[in-house]
PDB file of C-alpha atoms in Angstrom:
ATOM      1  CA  UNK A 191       4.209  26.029 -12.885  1.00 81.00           C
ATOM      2  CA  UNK A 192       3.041  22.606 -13.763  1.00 85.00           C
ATOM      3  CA  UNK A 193       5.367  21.425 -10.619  1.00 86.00           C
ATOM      4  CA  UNK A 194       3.597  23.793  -8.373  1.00 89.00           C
ATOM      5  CA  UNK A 195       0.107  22.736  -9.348  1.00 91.00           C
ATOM      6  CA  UNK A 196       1.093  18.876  -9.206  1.00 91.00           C
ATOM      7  CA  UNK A 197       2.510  19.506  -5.923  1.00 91.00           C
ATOM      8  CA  UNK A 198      -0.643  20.871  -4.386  1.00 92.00           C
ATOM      9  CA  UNK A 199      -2.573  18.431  -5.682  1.00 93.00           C
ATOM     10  CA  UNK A 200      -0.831  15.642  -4.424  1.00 93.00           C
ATOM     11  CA  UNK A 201      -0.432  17.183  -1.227  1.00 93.00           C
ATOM     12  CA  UNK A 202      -3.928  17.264  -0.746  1.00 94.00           C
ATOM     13  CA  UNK A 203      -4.921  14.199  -2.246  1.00 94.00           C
ATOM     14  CA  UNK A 204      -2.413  12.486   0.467  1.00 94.00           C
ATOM     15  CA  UNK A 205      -2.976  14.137   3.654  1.00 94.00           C
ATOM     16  CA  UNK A 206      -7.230  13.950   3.193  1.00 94.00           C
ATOM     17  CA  UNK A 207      -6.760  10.405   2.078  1.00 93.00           C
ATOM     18  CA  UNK A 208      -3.865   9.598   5.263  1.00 93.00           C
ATOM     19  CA  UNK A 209      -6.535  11.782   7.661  1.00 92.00           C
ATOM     20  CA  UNK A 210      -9.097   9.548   6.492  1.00 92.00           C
ATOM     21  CA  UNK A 211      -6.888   6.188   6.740  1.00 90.00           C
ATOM     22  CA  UNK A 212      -6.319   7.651  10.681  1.00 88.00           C
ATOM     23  CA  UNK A 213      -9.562   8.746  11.946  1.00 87.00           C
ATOM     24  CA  UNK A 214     -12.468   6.616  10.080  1.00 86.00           C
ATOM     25  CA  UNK A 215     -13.993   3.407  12.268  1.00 82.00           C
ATOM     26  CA  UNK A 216     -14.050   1.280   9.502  1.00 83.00           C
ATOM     27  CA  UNK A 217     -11.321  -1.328   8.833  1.00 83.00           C
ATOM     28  CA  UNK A 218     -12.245  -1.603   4.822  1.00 85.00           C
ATOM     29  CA  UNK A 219     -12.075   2.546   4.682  1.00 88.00           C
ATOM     30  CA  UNK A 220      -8.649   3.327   6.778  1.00 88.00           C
ATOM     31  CA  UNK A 221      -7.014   0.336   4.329  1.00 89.00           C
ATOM     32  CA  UNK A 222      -8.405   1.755   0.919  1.00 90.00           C
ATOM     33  CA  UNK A 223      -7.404   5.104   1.591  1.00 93.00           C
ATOM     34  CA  UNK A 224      -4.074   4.271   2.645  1.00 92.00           C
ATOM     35  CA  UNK A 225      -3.839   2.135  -0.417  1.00 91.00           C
ATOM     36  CA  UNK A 226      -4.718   5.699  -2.091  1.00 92.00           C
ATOM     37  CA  UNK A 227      -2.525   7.761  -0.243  1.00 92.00           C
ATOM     38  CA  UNK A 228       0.186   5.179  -1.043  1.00 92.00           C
ATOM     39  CA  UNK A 229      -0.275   5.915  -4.585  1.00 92.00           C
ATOM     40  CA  UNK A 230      -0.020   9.346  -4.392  1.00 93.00           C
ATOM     41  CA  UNK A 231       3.077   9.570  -2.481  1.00 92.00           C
ATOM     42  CA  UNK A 232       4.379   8.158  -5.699  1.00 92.00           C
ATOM     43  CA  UNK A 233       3.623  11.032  -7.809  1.00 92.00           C
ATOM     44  CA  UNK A 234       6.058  13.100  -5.275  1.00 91.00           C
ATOM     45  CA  UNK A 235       8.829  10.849  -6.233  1.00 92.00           C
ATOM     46  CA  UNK A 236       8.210  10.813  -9.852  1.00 92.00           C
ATOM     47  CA  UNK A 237       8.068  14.649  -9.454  1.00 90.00           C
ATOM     48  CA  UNK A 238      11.607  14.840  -7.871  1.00 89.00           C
ATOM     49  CA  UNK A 239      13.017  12.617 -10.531  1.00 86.00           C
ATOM     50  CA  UNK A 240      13.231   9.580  -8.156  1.00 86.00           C
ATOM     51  CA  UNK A 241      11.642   7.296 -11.040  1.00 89.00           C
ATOM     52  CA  UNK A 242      12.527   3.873  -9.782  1.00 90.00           C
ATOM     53  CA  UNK A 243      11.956   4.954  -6.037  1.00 91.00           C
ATOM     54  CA  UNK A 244       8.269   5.990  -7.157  1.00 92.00           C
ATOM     55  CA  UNK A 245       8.251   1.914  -8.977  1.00 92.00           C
ATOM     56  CA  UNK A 246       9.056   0.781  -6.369  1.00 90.00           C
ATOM     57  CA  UNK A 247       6.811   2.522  -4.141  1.00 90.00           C
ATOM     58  CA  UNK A 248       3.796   1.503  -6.186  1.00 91.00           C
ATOM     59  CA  UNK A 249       5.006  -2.109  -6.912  1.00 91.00           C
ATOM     60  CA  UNK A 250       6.019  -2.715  -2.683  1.00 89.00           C
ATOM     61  CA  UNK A 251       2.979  -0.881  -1.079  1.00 86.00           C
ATOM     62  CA  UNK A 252       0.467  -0.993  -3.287  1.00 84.00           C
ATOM     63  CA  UNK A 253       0.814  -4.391  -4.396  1.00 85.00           C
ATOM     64  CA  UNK A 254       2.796  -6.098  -1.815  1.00 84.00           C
ATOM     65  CA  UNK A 255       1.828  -4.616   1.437  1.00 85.00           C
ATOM     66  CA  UNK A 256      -1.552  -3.499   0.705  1.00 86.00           C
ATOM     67  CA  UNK A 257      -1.926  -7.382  -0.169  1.00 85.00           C
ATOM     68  CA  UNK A 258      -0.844  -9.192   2.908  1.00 84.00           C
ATOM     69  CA  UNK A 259      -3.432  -6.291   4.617  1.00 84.00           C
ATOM     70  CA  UNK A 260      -6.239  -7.384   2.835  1.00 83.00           C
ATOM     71  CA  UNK A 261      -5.171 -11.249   3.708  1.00 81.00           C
ATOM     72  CA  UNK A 262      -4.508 -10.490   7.164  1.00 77.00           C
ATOM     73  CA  UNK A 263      -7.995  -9.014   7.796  1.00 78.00           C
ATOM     74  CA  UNK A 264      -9.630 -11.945   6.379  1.00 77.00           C
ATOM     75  CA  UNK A 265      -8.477 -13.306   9.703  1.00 72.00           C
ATOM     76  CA  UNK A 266     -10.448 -10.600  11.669  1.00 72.00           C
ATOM     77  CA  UNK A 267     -13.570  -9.338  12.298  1.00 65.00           C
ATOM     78  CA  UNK A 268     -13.499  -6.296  10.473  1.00 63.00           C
ATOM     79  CA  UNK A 269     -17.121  -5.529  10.273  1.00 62.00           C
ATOM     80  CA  UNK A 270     -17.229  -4.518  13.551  1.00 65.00           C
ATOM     81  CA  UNK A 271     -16.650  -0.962  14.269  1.00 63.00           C
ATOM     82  CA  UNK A 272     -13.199   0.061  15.778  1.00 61.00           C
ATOM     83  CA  UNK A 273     -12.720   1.245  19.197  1.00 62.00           C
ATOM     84  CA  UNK A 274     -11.198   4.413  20.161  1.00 64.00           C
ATOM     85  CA  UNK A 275      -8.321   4.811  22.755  1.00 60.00           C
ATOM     86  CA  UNK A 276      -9.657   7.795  25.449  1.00 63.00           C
ATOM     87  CA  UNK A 277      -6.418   9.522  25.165  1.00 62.00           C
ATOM     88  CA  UNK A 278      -4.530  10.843  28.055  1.00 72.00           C
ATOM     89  CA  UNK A 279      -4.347  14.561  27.709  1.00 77.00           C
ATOM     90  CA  UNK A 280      -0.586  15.283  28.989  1.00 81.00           C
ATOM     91  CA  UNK A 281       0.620  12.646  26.800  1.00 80.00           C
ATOM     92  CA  UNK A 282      -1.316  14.821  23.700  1.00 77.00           C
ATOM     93  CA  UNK A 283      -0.005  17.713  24.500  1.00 81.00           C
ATOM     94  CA  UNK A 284       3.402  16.736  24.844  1.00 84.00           C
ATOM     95  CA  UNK A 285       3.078  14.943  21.401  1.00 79.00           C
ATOM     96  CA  UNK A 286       1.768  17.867  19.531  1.00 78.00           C
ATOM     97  CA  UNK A 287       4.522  20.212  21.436  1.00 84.00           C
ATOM     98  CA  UNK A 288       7.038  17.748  20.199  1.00 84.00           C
ATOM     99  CA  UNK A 289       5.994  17.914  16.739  1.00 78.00           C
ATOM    100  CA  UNK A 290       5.554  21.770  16.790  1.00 78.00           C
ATOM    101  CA  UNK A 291       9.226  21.463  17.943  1.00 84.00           C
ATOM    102  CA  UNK A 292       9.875  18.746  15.060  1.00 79.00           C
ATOM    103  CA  UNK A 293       8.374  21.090  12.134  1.00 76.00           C
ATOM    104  CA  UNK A 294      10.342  24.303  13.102  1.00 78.00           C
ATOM    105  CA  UNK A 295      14.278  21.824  13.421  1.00 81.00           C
ATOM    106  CA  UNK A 296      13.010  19.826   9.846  1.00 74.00           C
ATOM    107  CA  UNK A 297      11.995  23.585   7.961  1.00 72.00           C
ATOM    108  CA  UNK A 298      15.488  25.035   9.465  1.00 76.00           C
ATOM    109  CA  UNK A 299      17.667  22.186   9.163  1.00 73.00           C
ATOM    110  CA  UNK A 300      18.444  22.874   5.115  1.00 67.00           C
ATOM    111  CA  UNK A 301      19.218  26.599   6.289  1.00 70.00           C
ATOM    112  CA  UNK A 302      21.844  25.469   9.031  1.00 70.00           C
ATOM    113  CA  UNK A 303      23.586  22.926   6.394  1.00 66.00           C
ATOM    114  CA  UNK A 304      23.576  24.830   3.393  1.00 66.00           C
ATOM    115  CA  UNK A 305      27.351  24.052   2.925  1.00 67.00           C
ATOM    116  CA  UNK A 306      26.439  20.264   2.585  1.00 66.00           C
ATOM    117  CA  UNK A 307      28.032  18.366  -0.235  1.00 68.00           C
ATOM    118  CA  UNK A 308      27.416  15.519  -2.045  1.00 67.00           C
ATOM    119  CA  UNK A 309      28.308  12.272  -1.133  1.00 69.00           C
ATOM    120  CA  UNK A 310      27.516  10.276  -4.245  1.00 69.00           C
ATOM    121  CA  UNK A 311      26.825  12.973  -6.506  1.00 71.00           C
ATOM    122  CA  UNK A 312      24.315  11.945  -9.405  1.00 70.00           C
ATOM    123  CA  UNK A 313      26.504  11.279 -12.767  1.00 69.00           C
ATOM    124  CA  UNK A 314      25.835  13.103 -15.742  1.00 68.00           C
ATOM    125  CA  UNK A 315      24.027  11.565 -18.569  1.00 67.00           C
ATOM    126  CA  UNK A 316      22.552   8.598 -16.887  1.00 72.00           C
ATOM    127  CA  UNK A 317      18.823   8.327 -15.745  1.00 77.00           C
ATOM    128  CA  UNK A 318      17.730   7.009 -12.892  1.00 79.00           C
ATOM    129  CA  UNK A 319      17.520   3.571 -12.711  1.00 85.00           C
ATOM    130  CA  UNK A 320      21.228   3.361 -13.872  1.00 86.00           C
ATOM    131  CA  UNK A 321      22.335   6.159 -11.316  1.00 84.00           C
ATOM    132  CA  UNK A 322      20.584   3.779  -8.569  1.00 86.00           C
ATOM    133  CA  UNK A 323      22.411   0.924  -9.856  1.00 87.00           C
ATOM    134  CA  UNK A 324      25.392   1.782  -9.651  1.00 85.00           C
ATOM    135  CA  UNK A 325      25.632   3.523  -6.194  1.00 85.00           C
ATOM    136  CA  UNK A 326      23.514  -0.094  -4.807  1.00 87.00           C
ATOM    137  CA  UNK A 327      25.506  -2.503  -5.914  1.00 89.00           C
ATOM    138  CA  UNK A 328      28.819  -0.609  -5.708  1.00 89.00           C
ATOM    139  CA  UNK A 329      28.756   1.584  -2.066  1.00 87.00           C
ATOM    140  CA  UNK A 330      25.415   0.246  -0.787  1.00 89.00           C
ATOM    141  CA  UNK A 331      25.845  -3.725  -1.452  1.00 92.00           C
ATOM    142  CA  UNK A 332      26.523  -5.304   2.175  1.00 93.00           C
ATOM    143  CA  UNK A 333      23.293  -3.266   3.313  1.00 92.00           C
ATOM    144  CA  UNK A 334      21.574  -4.616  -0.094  1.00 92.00           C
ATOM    145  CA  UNK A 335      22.865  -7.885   0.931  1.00 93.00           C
ATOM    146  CA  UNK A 336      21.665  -7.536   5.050  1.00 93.00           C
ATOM    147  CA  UNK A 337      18.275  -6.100   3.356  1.00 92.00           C
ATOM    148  CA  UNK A 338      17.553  -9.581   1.424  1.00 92.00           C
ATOM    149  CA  UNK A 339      18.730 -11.950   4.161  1.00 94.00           C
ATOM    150  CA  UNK A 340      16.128  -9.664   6.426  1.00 93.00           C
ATOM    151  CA  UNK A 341      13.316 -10.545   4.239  1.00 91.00           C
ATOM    152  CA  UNK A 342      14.081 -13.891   3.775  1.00 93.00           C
ATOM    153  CA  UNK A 343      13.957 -14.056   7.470  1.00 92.00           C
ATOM    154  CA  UNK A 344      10.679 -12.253   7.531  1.00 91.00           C
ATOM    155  CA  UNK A 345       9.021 -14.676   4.980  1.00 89.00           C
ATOM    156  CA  UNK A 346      10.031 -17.874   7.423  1.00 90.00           C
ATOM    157  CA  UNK A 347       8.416 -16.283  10.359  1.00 88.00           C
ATOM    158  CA  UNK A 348       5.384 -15.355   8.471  1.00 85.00           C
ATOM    159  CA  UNK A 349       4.947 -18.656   7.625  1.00 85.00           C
ATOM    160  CA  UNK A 350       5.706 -20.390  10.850  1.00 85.00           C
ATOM    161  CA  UNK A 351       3.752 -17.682  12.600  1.00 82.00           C
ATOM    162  CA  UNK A 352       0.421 -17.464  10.303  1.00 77.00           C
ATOM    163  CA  UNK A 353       0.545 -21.213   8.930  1.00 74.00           C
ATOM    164  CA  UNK A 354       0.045 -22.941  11.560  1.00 71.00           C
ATOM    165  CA  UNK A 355      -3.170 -25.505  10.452  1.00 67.00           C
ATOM    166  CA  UNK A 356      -2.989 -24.603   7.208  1.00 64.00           C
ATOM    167  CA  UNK A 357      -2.880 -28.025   6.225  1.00 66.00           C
ATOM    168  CA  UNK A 358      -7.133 -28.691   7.603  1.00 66.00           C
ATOM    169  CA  UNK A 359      -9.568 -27.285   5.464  1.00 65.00           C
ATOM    170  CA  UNK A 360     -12.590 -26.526   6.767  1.00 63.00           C
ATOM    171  CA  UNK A 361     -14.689 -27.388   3.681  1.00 66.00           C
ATOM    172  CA  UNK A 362     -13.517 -31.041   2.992  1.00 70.00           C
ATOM    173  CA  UNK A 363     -13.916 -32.141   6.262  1.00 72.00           C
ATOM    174  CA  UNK A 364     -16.964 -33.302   7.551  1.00 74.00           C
ATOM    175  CA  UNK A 365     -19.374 -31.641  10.399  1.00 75.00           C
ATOM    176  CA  UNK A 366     -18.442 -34.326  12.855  1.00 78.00           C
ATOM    177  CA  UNK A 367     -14.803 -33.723  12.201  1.00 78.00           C
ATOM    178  CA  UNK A 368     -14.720 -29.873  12.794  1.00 76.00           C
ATOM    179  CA  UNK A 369     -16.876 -30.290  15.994  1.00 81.00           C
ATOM    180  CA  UNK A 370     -14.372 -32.451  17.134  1.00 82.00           C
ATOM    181  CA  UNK A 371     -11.380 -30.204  16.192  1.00 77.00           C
ATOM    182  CA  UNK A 372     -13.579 -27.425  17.979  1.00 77.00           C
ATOM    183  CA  UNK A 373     -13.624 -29.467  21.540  1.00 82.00           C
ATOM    184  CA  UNK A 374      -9.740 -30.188  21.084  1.00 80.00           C
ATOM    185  CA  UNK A 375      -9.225 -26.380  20.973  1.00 74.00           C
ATOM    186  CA  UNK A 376     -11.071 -25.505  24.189  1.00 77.00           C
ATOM    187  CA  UNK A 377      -9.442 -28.295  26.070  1.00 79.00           C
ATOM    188  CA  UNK A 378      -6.229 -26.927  24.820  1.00 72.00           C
ATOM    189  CA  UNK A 379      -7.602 -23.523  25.725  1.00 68.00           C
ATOM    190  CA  UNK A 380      -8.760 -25.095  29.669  1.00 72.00           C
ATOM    191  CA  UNK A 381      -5.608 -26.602  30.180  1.00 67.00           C
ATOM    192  CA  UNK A 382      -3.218 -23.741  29.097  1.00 61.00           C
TER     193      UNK A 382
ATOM    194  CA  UNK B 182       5.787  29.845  -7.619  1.00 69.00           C
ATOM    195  CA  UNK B 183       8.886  27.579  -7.197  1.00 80.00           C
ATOM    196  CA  UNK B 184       8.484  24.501  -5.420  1.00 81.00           C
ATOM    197  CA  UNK B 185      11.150  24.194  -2.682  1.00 82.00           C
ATOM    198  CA  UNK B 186      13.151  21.879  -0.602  1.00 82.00           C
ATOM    199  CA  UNK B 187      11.077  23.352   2.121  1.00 82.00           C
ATOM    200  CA  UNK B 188       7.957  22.767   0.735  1.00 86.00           C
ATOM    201  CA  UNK B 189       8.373  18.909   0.699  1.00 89.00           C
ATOM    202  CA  UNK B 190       9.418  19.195   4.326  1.00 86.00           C
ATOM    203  CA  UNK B 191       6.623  20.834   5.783  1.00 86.00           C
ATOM    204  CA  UNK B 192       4.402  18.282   3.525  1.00 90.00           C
ATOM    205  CA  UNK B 193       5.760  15.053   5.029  1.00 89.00           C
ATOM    206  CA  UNK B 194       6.156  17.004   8.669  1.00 86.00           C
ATOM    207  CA  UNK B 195       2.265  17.294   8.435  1.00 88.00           C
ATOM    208  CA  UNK B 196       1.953  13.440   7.241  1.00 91.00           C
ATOM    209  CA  UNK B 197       3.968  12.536   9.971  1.00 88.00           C
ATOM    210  CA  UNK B 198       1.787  14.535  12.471  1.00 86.00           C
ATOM    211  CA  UNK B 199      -1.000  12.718  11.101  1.00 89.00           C
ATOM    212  CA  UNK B 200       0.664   9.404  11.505  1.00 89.00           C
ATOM    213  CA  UNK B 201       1.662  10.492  15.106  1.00 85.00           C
ATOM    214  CA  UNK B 202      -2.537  11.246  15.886  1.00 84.00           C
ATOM    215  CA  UNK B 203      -2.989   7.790  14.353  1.00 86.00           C
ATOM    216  CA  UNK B 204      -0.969   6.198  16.900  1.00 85.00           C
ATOM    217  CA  UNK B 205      -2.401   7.926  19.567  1.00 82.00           C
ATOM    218  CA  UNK B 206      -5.644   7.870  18.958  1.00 80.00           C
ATOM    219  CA  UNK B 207      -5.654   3.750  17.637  1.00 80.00           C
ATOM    220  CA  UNK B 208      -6.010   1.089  19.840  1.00 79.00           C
ATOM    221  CA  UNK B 209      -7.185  -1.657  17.445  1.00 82.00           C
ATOM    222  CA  UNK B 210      -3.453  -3.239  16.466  1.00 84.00           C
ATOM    223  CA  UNK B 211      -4.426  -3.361  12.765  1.00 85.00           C
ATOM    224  CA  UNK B 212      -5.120   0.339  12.655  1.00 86.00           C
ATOM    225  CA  UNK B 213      -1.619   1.292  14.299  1.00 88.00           C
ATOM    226  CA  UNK B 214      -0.167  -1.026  11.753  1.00 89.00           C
ATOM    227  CA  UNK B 215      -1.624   1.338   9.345  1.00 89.00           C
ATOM    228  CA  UNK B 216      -0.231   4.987  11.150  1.00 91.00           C
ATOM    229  CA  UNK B 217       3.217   3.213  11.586  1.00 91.00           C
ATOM    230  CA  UNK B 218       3.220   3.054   7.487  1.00 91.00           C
ATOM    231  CA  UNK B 219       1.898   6.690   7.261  1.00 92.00           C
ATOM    232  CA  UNK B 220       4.991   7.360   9.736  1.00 92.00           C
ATOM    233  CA  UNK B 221       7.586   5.308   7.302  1.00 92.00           C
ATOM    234  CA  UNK B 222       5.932   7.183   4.100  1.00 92.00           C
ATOM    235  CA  UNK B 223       6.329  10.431   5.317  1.00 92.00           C
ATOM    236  CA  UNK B 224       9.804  10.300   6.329  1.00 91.00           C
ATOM    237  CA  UNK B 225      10.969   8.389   2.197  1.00 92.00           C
ATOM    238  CA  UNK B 226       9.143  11.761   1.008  1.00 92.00           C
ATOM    239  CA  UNK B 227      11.627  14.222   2.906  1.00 90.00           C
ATOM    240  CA  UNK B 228      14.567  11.342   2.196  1.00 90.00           C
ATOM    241  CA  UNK B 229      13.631  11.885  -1.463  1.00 91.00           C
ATOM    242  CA  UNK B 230      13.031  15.451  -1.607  1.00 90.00           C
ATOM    243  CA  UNK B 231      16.334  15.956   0.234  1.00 87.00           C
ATOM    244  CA  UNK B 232      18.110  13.193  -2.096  1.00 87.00           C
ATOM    245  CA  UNK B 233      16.366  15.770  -5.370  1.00 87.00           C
ATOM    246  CA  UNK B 234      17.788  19.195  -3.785  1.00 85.00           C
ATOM    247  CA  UNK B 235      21.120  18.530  -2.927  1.00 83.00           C
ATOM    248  CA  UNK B 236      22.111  16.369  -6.101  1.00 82.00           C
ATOM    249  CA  UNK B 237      22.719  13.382  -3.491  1.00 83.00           C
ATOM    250  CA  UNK B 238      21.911   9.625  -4.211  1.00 85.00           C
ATOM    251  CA  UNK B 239      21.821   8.799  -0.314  1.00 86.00           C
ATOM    252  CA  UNK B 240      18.559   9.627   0.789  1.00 86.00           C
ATOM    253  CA  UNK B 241      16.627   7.111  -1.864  1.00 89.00           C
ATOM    254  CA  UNK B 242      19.161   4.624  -0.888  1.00 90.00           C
ATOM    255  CA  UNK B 243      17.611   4.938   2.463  1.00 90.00           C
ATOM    256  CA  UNK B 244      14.535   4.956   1.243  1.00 91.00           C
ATOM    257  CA  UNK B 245      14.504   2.156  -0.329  1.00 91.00           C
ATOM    258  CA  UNK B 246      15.693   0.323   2.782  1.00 92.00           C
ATOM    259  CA  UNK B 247      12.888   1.969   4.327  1.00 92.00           C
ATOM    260  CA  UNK B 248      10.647   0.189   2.389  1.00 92.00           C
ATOM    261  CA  UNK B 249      12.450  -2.881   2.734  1.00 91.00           C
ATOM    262  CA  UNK B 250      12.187  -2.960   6.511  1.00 91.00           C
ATOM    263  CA  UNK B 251       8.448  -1.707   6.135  1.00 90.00           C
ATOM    264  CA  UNK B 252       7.525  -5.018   3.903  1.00 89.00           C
ATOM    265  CA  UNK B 253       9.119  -7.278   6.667  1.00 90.00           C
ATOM    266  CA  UNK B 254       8.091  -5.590   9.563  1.00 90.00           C
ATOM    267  CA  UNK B 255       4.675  -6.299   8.042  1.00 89.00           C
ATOM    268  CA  UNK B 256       5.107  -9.831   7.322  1.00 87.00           C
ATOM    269  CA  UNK B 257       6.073 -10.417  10.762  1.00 89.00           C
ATOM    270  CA  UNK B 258       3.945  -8.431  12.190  1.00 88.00           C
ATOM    271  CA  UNK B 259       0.457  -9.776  10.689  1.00 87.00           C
ATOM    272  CA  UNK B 260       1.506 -12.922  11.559  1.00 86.00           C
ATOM    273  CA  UNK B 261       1.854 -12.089  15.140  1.00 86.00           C
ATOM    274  CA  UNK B 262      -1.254 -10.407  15.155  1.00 85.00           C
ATOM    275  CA  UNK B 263      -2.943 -13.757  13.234  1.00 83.00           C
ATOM    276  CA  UNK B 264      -1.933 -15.917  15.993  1.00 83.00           C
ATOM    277  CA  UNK B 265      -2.782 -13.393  18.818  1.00 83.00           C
ATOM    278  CA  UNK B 266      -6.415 -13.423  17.051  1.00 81.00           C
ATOM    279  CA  UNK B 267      -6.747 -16.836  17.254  1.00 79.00           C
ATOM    280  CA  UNK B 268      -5.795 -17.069  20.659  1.00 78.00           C
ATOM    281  CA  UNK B 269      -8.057 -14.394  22.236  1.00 78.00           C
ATOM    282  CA  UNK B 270     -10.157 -13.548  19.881  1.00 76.00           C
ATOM    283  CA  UNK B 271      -9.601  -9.798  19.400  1.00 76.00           C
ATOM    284  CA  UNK B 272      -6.619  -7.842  18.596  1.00 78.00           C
ATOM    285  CA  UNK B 273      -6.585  -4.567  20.944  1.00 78.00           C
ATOM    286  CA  UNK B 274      -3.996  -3.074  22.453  1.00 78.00           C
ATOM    287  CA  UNK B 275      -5.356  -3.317  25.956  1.00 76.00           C
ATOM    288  CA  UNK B 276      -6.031  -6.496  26.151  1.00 76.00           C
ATOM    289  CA  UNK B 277      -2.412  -7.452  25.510  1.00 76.00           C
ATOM    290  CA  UNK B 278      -0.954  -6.681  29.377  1.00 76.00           C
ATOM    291  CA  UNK B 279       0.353  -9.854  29.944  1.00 74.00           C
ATOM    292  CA  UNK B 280       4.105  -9.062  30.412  1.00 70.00           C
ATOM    293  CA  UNK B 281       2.525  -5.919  32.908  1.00 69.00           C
ATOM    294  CA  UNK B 282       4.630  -6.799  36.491  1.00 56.00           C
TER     295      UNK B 282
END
């Protein structure tokens, strides 16, 4: 009963606050309420007993990802309100055909495997966090392995990519110094 | 009322449609950042839900890898988008037609 009533909640909660993250014009408003919706999709994995996914979830998006958003739009002008795409109208309609298509295969997929079984079946007497030990470092550890040596590689091209001049700071140099750095980037700018 | 296998489907089929209208509809880069997560969140809700009902530690394997590749794609991604900003000055998706024959 409880399960039901959490589920509907949640379900709510996350699709307004997703609907909102797609359709507002504000920068500030789409990245709260997706911070939000993250959230929430956590409570669906605590509900299905996926503790440390739902952790994780919290820890990576809410903290990690939702971060570098926040630092990335420091960059940009997000005052300014968004543009919208005029849509092309076959393009729509085969979208929303596909995923008519897409919801009837996903709701009658578990009805044309029924006879599935378990390939790492969940032990007995162990919660969790130990059950997703033991499967990642024992069947899952070259992909654990490929997963960290991706991220390292995605931290060195954030930082070549976004540090570039992070060295100047704009408030200890003097006026005459900026204006000069200024007329170096439009000559750069001319000649490329 | 018991809460199915089915009824998580249809739930992150619906955030996924939403994520797909986001995508569509967005043509600042930031904001299709954002539907592209709504797109990778959906699909770790059915991986979980499908990992709960059949008693099967696969799907949050995947998910977590899902998440994995989510946090770099945004890391590398922002910082693309940082140093398209400070090249031209805005970050929408038609102004970026340069590789158009």
């Amino acid at each position: 009963m409880f399960e039901a009533i959490a589920f509907y909640l949640f379900a709510f909660l996350t699709i307004t606050m997703f609907y909102i993250a797609v359709t507002t014009s504000q920068a500030l408003y789409a990245l709260s309420s997706l911070a939000a919706g993250m959230i929430f999709i956590s409570a669906f994995f605590f509900i299905l007993g996926a503790d440390f996914l739902g952790a994780v979830q919290i820890v990576v998006y809410s903290g990690a990802v939702m971060a570098l958003y926040a630092f990335g739009m420091m960059f940009f002008d997000t005052t300014r309100d968004v543009k919208e795409k005029q849509g092309n109208k076959a393009i729509i309609l085969g979208l929303s055909i596909l995923s008519a298509i897409l919801i009837v295969v996903i709701v009658s997929a578990p009805i044309v495997g029924n006879n599935i079984e378990a390939f790492y079946p969940m032990t007995e007497g162990a919660g969790n966090v130990q059950e997703v030990g033991m499967v990642l470092f024992t069947k899952y550890l070259v992909p654990f392995e490929v997963a960290a040596v991706m991220l390292l590689v995605a931290m060195v091209a954030g930082i070549v990519l976004a540090g570039k001049k992070m060295d100047l700071s704009l408030t200890l140099m003097t006026e005459a110094e900026i204006l000069m750095m200024k007329e170096e980037d439009k000559n750069k700018k001319a000649l490329s | 009322m018991e809460i199915g296998l089915n009824h998580y489907l249809v739930l992150s089929t619906i955030l996924f449609a939403i994520g797909l209208l986001g995508v569509i509809r967005r043509k600042n880069l930031l904001m299709l950042f954002f539907a592209t997560e709504i797109l990778l969140n959906s699909v770790n809700i059915s991986f979980a839900a499908i990992s709960h009902y059949y008693g099967d530690l696969t799907g949050q394997m995947f998910a977590f890898f899902v998440i994995a590749i989510a946090a770099s794609e945004v890391a590398v991604g922002l910082g693309l988008l940082i140093v398209w900003h400070k090249k031209h000055n805005n970050i929408d998706l038609d102004s970026m037609s340069t590789m158009r024959g």
